Coordinates of C-alpha atoms in Angstrom, one line a residue:
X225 CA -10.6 22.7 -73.8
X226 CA -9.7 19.3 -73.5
X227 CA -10.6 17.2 -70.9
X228 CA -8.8 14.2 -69.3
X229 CA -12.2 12.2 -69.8
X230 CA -12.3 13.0 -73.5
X231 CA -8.3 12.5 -74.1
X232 CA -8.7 8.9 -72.0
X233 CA -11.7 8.0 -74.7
X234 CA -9.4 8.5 -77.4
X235 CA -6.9 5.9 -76.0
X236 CA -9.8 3.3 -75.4
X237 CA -10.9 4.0 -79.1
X238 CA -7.2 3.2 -80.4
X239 CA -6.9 0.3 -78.4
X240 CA -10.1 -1.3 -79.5
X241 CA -11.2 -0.5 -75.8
X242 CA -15.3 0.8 -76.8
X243 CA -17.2 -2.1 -74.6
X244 CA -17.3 -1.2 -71.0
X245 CA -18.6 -3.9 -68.3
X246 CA -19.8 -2.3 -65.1
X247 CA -21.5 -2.1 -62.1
X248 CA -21.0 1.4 -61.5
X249 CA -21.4 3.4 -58.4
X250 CA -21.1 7.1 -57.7
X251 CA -17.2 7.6 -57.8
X252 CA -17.7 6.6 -61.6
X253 CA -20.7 9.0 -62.3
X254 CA -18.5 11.7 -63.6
X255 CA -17.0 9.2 -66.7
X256 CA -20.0 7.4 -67.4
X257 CA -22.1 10.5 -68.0
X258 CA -22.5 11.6 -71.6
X259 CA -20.9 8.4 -72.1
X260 CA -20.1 8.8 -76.3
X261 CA -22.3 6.9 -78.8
X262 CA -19.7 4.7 -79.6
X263 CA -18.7 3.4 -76.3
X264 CA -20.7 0.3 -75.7
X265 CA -22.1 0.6 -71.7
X266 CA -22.5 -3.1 -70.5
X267 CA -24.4 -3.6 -67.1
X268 CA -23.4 -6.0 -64.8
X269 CA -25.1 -7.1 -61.4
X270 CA -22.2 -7.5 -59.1
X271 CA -18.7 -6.7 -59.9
X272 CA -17.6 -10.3 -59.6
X273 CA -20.0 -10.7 -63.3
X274 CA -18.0 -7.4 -64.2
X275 CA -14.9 -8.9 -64.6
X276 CA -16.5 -12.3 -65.5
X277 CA -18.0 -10.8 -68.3
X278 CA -15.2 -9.0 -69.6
X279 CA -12.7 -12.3 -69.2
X280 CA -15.4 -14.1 -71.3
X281 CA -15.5 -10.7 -74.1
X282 CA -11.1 -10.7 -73.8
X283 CA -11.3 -14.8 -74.9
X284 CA -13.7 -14.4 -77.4
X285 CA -11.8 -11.5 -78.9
X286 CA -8.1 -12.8 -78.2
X287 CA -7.8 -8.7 -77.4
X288 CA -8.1 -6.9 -73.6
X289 CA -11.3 -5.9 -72.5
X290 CA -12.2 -3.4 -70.2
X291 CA -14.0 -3.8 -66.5
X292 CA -14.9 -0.5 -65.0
X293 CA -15.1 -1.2 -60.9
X294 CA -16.2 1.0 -58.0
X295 CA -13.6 1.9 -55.7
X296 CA -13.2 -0.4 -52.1
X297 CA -16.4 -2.1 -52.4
X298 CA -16.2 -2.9 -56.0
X299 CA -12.4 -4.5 -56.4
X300 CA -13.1 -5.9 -53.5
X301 CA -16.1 -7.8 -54.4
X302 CA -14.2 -8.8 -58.1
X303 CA -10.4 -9.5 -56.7
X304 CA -11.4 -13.6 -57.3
X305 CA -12.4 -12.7 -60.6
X306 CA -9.4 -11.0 -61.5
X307 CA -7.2 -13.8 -59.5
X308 CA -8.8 -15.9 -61.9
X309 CA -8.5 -13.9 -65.4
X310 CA -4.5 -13.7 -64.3
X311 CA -4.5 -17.2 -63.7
X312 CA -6.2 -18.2 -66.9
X313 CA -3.8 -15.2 -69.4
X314 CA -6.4 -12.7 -70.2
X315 CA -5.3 -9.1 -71.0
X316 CA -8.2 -6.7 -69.0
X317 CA -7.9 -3.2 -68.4
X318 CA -9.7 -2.5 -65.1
X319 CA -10.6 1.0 -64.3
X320 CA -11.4 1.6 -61.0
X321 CA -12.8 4.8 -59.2
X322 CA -11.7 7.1 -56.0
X323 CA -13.0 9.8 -54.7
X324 CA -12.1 13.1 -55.0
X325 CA -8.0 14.1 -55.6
X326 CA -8.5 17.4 -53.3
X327 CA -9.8 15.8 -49.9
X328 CA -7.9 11.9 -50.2
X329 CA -6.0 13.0 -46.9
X330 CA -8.7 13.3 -44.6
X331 CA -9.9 9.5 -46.4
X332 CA -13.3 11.0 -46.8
X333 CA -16.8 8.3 -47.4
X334 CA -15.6 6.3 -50.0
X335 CA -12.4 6.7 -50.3
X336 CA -10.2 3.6 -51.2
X337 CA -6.7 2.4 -49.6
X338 CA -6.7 0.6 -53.3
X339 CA -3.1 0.1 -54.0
X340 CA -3.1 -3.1 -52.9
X341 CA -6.4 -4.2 -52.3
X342 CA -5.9 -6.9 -55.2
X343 CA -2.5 -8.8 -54.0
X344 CA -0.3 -9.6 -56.7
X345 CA -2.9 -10.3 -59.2
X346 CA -2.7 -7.9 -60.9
X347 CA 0.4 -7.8 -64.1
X348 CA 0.0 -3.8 -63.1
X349 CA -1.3 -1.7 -61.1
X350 CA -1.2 2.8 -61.6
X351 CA -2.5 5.8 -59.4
X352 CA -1.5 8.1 -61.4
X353 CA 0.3 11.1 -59.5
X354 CA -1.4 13.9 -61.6
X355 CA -4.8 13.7 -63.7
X356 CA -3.4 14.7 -66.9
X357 CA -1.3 11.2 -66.3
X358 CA -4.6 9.2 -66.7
X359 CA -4.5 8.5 -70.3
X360 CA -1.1 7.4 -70.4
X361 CA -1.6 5.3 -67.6
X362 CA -4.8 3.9 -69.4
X363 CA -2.6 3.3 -72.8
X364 CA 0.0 1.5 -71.0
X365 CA -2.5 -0.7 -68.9
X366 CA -3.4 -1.8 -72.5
X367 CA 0.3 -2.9 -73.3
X368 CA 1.1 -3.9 -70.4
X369 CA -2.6 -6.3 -70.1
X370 CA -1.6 -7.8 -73.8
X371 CA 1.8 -7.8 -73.1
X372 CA 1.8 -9.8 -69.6
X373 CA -1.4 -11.8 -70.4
X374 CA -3.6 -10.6 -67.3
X375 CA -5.5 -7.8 -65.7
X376 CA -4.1 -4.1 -65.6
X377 CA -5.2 -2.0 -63.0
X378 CA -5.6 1.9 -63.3
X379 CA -7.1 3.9 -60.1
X380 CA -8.6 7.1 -61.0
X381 CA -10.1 9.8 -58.5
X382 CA -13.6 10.6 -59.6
X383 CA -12.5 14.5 -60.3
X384 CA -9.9 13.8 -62.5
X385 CA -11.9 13.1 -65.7
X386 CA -13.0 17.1 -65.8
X387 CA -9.6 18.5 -65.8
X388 CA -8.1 20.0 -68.3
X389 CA -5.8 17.8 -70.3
X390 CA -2.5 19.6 -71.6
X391 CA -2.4 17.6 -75.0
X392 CA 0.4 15.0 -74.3
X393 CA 0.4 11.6 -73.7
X394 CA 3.0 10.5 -71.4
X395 CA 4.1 7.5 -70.3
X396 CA 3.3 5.1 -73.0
X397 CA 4.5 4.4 -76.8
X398 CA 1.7 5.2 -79.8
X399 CA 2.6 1.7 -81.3
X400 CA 4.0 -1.0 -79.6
X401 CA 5.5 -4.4 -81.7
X402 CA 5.9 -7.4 -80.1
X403 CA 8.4 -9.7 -82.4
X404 CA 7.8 -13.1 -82.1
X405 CA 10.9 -14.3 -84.1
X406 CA 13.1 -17.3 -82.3
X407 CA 16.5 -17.7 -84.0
X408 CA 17.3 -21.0 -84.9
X409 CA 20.8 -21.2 -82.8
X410 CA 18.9 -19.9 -79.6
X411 CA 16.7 -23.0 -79.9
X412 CA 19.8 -25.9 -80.2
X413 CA 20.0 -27.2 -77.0
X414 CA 16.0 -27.6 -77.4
X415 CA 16.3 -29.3 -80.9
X416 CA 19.3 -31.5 -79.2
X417 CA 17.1 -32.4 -76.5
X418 CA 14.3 -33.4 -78.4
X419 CA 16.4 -35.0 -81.5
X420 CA 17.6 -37.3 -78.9
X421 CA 14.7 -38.2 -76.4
X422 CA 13.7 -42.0 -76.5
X423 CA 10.5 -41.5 -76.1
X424 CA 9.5 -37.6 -75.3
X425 CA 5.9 -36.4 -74.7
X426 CA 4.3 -32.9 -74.5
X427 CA 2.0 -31.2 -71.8
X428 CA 0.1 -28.1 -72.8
X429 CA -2.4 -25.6 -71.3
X430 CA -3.8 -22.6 -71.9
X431 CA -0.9 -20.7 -73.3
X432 CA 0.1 -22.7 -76.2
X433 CA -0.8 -22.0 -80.0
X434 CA -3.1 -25.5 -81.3
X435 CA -1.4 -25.2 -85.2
X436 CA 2.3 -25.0 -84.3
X437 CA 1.7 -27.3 -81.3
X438 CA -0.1 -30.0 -83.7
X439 CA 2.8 -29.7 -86.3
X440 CA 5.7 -30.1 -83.8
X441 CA 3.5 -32.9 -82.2
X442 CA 2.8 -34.6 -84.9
X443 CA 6.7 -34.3 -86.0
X444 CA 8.0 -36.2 -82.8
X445 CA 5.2 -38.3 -82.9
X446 CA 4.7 -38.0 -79.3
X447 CA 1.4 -38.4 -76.8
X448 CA 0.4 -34.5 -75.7
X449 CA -1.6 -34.1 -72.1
X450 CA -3.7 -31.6 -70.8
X451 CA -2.2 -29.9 -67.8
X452 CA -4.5 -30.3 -64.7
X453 CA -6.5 -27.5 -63.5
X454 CA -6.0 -25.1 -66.7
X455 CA -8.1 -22.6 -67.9
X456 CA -8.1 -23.7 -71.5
X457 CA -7.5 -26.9 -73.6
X458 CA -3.9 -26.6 -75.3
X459 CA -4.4 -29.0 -77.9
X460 CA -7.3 -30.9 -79.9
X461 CA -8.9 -33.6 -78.2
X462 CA -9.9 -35.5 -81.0
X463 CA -6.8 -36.0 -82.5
X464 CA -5.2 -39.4 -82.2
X465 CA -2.2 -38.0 -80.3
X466 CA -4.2 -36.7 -77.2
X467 CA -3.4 -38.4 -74.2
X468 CA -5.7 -37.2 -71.6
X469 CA -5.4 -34.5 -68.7
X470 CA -2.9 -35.1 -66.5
X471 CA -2.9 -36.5 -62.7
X472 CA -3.7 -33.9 -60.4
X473 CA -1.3 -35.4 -57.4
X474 CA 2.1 -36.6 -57.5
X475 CA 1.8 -40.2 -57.2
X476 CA 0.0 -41.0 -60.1
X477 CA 2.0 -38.0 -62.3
X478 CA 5.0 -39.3 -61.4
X479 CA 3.4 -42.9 -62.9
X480 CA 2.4 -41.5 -66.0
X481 CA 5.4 -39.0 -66.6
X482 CA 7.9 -41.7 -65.6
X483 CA 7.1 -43.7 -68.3
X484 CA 9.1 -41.0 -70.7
X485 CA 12.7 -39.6 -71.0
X486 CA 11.8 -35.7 -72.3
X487 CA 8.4 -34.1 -71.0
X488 CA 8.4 -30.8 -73.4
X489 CA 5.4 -28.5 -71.1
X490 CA 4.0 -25.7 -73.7
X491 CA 2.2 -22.9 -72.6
X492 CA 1.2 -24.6 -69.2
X493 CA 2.8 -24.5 -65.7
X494 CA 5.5 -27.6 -64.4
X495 CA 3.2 -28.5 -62.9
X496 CA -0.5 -27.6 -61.4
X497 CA -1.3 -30.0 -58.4
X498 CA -3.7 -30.6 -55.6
X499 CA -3.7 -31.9 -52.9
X500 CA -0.5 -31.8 -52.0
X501 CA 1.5 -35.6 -51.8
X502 CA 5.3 -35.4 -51.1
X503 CA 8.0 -36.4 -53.4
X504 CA 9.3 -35.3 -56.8
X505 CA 7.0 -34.0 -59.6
X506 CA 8.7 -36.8 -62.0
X507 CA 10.8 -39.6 -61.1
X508 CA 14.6 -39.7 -61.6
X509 CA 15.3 -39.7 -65.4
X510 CA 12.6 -37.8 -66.9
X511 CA 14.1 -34.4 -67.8
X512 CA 11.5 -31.4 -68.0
X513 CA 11.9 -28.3 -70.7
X514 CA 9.5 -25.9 -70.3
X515 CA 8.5 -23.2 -73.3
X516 CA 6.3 -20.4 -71.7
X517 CA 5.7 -16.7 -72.9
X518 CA 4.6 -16.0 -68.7
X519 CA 7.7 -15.0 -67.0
X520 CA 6.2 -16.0 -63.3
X521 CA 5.6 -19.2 -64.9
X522 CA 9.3 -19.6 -66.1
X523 CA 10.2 -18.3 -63.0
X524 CA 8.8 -20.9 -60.7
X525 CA 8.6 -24.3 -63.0
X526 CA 11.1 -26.6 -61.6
X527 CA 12.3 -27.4 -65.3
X528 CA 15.2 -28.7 -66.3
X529 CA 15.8 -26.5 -69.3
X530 CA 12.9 -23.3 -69.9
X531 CA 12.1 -21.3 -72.4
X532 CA 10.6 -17.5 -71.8
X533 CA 9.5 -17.1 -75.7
X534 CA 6.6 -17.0 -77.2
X535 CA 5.4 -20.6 -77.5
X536 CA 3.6 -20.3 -81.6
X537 CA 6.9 -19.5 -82.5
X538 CA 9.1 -21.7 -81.1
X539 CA 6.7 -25.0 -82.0
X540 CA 6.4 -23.6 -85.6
X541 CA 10.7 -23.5 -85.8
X542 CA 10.8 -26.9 -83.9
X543 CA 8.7 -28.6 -86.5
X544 CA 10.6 -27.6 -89.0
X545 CA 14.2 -27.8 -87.3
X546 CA 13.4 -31.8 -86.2
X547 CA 14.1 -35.1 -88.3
X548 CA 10.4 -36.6 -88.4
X549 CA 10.6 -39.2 -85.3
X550 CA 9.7 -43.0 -85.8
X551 CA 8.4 -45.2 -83.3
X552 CA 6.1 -46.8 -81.2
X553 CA 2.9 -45.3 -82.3
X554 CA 0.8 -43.8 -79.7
X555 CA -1.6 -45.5 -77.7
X556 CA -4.6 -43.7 -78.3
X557 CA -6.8 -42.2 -75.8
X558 CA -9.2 -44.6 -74.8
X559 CA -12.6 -43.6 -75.5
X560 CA -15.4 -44.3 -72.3
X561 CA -17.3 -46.9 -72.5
X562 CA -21.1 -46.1 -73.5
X563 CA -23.4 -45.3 -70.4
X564 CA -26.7 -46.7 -70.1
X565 CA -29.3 -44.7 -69.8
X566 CA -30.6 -45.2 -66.0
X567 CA -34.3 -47.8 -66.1
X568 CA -37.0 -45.8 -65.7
X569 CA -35.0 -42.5 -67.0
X570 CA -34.3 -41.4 -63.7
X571 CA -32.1 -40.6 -61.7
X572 CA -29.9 -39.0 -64.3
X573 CA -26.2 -38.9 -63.8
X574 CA -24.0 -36.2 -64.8
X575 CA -22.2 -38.4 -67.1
X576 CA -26.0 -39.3 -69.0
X577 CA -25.7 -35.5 -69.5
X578 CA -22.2 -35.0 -71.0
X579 CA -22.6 -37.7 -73.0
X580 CA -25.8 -36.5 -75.1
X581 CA -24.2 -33.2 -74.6
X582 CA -21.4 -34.5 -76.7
X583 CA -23.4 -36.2 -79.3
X584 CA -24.9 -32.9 -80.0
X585 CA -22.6 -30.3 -79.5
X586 CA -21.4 -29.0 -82.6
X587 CA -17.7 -29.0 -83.3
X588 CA -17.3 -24.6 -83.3
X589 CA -18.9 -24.3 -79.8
X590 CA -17.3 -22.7 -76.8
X591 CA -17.7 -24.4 -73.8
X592 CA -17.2 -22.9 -70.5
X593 CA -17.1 -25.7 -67.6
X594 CA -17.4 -25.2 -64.0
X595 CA -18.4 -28.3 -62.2
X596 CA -15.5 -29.9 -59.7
X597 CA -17.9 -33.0 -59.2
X598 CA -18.1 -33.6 -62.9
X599 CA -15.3 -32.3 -64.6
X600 CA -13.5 -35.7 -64.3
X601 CA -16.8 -36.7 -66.4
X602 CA -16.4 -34.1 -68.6
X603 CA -12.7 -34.5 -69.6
X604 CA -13.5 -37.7 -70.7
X605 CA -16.8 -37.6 -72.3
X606 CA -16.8 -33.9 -74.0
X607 CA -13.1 -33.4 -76.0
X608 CA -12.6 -29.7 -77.0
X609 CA -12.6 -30.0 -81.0
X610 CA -11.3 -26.1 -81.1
X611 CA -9.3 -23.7 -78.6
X612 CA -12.5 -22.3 -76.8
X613 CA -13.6 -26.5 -76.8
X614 CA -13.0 -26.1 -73.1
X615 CA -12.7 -23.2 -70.5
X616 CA -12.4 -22.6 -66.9
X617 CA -11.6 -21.2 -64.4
X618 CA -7.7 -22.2 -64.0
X619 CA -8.2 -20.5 -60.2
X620 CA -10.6 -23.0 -58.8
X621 CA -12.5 -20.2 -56.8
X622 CA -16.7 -20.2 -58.2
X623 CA -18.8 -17.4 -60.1
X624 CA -16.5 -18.0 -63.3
X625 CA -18.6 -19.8 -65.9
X626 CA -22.0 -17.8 -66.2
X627 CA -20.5 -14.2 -66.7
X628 CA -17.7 -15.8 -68.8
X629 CA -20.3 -17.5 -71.1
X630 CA -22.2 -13.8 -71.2
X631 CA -19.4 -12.1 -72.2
X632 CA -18.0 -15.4 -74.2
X633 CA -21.0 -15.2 -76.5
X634 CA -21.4 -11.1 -76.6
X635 CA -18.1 -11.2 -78.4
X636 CA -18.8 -14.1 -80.4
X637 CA -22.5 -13.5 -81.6
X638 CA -22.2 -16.0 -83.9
X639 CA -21.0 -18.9 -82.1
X640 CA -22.7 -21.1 -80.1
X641 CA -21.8 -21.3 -76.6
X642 CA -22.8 -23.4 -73.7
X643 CA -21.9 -23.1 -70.3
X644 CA -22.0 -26.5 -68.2
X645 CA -22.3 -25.3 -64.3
X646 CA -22.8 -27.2 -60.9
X647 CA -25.7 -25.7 -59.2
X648 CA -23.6 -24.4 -56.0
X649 CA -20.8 -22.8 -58.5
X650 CA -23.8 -21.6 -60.5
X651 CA -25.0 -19.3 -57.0
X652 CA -22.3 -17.3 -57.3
X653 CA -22.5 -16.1 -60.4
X654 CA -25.9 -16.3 -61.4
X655 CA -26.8 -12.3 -61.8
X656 CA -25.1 -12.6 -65.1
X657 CA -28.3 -14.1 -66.6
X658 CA -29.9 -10.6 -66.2
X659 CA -27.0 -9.3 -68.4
X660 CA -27.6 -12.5 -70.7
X661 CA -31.3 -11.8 -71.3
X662 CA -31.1 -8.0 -71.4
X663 CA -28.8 -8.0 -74.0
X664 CA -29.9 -11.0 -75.9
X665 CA -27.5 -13.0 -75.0
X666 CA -27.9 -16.5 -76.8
X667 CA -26.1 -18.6 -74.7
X668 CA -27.2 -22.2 -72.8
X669 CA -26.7 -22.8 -69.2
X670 CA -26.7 -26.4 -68.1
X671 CA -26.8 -26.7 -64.7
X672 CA -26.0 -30.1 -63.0
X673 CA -28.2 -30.1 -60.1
X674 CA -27.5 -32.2 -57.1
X675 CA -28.3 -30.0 -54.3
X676 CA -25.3 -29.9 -52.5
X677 CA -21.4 -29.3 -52.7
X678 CA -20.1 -32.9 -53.8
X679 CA -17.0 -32.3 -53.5
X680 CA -16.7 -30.8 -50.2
X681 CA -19.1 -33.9 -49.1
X682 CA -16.6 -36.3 -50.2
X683 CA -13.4 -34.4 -49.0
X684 CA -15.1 -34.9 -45.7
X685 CA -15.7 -38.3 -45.8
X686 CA -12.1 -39.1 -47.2
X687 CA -11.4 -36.8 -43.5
X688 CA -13.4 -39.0 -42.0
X689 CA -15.7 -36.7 -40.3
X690 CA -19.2 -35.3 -40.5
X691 CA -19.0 -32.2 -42.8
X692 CA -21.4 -29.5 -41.0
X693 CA -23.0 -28.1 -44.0
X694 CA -26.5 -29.1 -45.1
X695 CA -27.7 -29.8 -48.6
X696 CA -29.4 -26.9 -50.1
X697 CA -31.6 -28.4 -52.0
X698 CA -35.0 -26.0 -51.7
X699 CA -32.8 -23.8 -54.0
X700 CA -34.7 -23.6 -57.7
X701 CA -32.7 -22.7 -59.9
X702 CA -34.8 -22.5 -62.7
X703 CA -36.7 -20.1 -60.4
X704 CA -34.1 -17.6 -59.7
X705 CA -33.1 -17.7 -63.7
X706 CA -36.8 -16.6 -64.6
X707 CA -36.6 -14.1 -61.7
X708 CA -33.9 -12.6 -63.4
X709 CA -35.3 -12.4 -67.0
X710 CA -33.9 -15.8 -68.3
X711 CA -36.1 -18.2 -69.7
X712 CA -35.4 -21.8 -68.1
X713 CA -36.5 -25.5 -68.2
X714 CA -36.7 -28.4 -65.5
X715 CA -35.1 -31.9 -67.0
X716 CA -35.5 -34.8 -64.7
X717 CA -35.4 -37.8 -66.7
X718 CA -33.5 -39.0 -69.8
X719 CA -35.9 -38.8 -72.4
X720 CA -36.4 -35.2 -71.0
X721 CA -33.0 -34.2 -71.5
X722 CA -32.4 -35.7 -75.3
X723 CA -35.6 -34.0 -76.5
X724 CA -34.3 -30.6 -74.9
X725 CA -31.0 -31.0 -76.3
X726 CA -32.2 -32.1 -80.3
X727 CA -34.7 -29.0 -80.1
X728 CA -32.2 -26.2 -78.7
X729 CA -28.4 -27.5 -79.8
X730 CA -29.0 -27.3 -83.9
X731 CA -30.3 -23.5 -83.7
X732 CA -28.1 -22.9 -80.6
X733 CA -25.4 -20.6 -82.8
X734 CA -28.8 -18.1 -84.2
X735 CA -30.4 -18.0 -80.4
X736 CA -31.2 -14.8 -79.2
X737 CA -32.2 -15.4 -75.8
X738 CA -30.5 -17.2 -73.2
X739 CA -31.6 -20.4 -71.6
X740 CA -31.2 -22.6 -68.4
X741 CA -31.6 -26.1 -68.1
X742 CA -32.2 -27.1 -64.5
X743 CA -31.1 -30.8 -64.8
X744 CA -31.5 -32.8 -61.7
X745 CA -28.8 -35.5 -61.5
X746 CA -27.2 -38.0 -58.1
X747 CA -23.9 -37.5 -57.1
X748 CA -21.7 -40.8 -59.3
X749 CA -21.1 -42.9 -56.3
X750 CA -17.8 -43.5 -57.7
X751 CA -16.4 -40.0 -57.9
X752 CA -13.4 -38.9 -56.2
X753 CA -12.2 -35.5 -55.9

């Protein structure tokens, strides 16, 4: 006999589906046991790490990754980790348990009103009526996770796995193509807009393609920006082109956008703001086209003209459908100037950080960033030089970036990958680093230490009251690493932090153990949220 268990393994094997991140609890005893040899089991500490980890495995792989979640109390504690996979496009098939099919009307211990427990953030979400309907609902989480670029949901009751499975897949194709072809006359009024534009420039996030973005860019000879607040850098930093990220309220945007006729926004919302300042996104005369393979995002983008397609393909046909453009040639980003290192080596800023960070991080490393007070600091000190150069958590809610990086560098053994955290986002994620060091995970944490949240502190001044919460600066967070398995180091002054940094970055792709860097650094005076 075959068994719904065994039939649902065979449709993780064909989808590539053979890691599973967990936390698992009792509702998920009955599919972990006798787990297969080739199903990889990955431990997690807390659910929100579950999903964490697995959003770091699904960017590493460009492929959906599967987070296996324990019914109320489990998607409960991960639905901000899913919120923020969705918001930054990565496919994840997330089990999730019930309890038993045969008693769910009396809502027994455990049982789960699941259905909608995570909003709208999930692309999908399946209780399947029947448990032979499990697989299929499990294949088409997988197409429907790639497909829609965010977490699938599948709720399963814990005695569905021993029935008996009749042999038939429902519900779901074997093979499923996705064409990416965009025929030339579909794209005209595109190619008529941007044949014409006066002076045209390009915003991209974290759903563009860098080599057909580049060769379109590079065709109109345009500026490109980052779009504020996005998971992932849409285009090299380092080339002369770049123009910087974006404003992230609408006076200043409306400054920098007015100064062109055609904005072209690739793979990135129109547009991502906070706070909130009244008046139009661009001034009167800038006309917005919009190229997005997200339809929510095409949806909801005030654009002028936009594009659901997939965005490689369109760039790739617009290079080669546009006249080369001549023109002004573009101012380039303007590189910081040089900070000094602080007399006395102390106190460290976070910008002394980035900067030697940048000096010596090699050009292949991922970089996972989740540090509100410095990511001003880090945008202009640390350019991404490839498309994992910068990520984060396009959300905004903490825990992202150490389970990201865990699952980031699990997936990519052989790259070297450094997570730079603030201490208080650090908290909520910082069980990961048991995952890191039991499974060898070669990764470096850099934690920007200040002791406090910075930028609620200055969101309160700007209010102009007195914020209630304290500093917590008794936490030691080199402490709570070693607690938890993870070897770490205290770096207080400069000459601390460049001797740290020339010992671990040149081996950092071969390391197989993680490490935290407690760095203590001041809050920059001048920073405003």
């Amino acid at each position: 006999m075959t068994t719904v268990k065994e039939a649902a393994f065979d449709v993780l094997r064909r989808h590539g589906l053979t890691t599973i991140f967990s936390n698992p609890g009792s509702t998920e005893v009955s599919l972990l046991t006798g787990l297969p040899d080739d199903l990889r089991f990955v431990l997690a500490l807390h659910e929100g790490s579950v999903v964490g980890m697995a959003t770091g495995w699904a960017i590493g792989r460009d492929a959906p990754a599967l987070a296996l979640l324990h019914t109320t109390a489990g998607l409960g504690n991960a639905v901000g980790a899913i919120a923020t996979a969705r918001a930054g496009r990565v496919p994840l098939v997330i089990l999730v348990g019930q309890q038993d099919r045969r008693h769910l009307a009396l809502e027994p211990f455990l049982a789960g009103r699941l259905g909608g427990l995570a909003g709208d953030y999930p692309v999908w979400a399946d209780q399947p009526v029947r448990a032979q309907d499990v697989p299929g609902a499990l294949a088409r989480a997988c197409h429907e996770a790639a497909t829609s670029r965010g977490p699938a949901l599948v709720v399963v009751p814990m005695d569905d796995w021993a029935a008996e499975f009749d042999g038939e897949i429902m519900a779901a194709p074997k093979r499923l193509l996705r064409l990416a072809a965009v025929a030339d006359h579909e794209l005209a009024p595109l190619v008529e807009l941007l044949a014409g534009a006066r002076s045209p420039a390009i915003v991209t996030g974290a759903g563009a393609d860098w080599a057909s973005l580049v060769s379109l860019a590079e065709r109109l000879a345009c500026p490109v920006f980052q779009e504020s607040f996005g998971g992932r850098a849409g285009f090299p930093q380092d080339h002369p082109q770049y123009a910087g990220v974006l404003p992230a309220d609408r006076t200043r945007l409306r400054t920098v956008l007015g100064a062109y006729d055609v904005v072209l926004t690739v793979g990135a919302p129109v547009f991502r703001q906070y706070p909130y300042v009244p008046g139009p996104l661009v001034p009167p005369g800038t006309f917005v086209a919009l190229v997005t393979a997200d339809p929510a995002e095409a949806h909801r983008s005030p654009a002028d003209l936009a594009f659901l397609a997939p965005p490689a393909a369109v760039c790739a046909r617009l290079a080669a459908l546009l006249p080369a453009r001549s023109g002004a040639p573009v101012t380039p980003w303007e590189v910081p100037a040089v900070l000094e290192p602080p007399a006395g080596g102390r106190p460290l800023r976070a910008a002394h950080v980035l900067r030697e960070l940048a000096r010596r991080l090699p050009a292949d490393a991922a970089l996972i960033e989740e540090t509100p007070s410095s990511r001003p600091d880090l945008h202009r000190l640390v350019p991404a030089r490839n498309p994992l150069g910068f990520v984060s958590a396009a959300m905004g809610g903490l825990g992202f970036a150490v389970p990201a990086a865990v699952g980031l560098r699990l997936a990519l053994p052989d790259r070297p990958v450094v997570a730079v955290v603030g201490d208080g986002s650090a908290l909520y994620g910082l069980h990961a680093l048991w995952s890191a060091a039991h499974y060898r995970v070669g990764a470096l944490f850099v934690v920007l230490a200040n002791g406090r949240y910075a930028v609620m502190d200055r969101l309160a001044d700007k209010q102009g009251g007195k914020a209630p919460w304290p500093p917590f600066t008794e936490v030691d967070m080199g402490g709570l690493a070693r607690s938890l398995g993870c070897p770490a180091r205290r770096v207080d002054t400069y000459d601390e932090l460049t001797a740290v940094l020339d010992e671990v970055l040149p081996s950092l792709s071969a390391r197989e153990e993680p490490l935290l860097l407690d760095v203590t650094v001041t809050v920059d005076p001048d920073f405003q949220p």
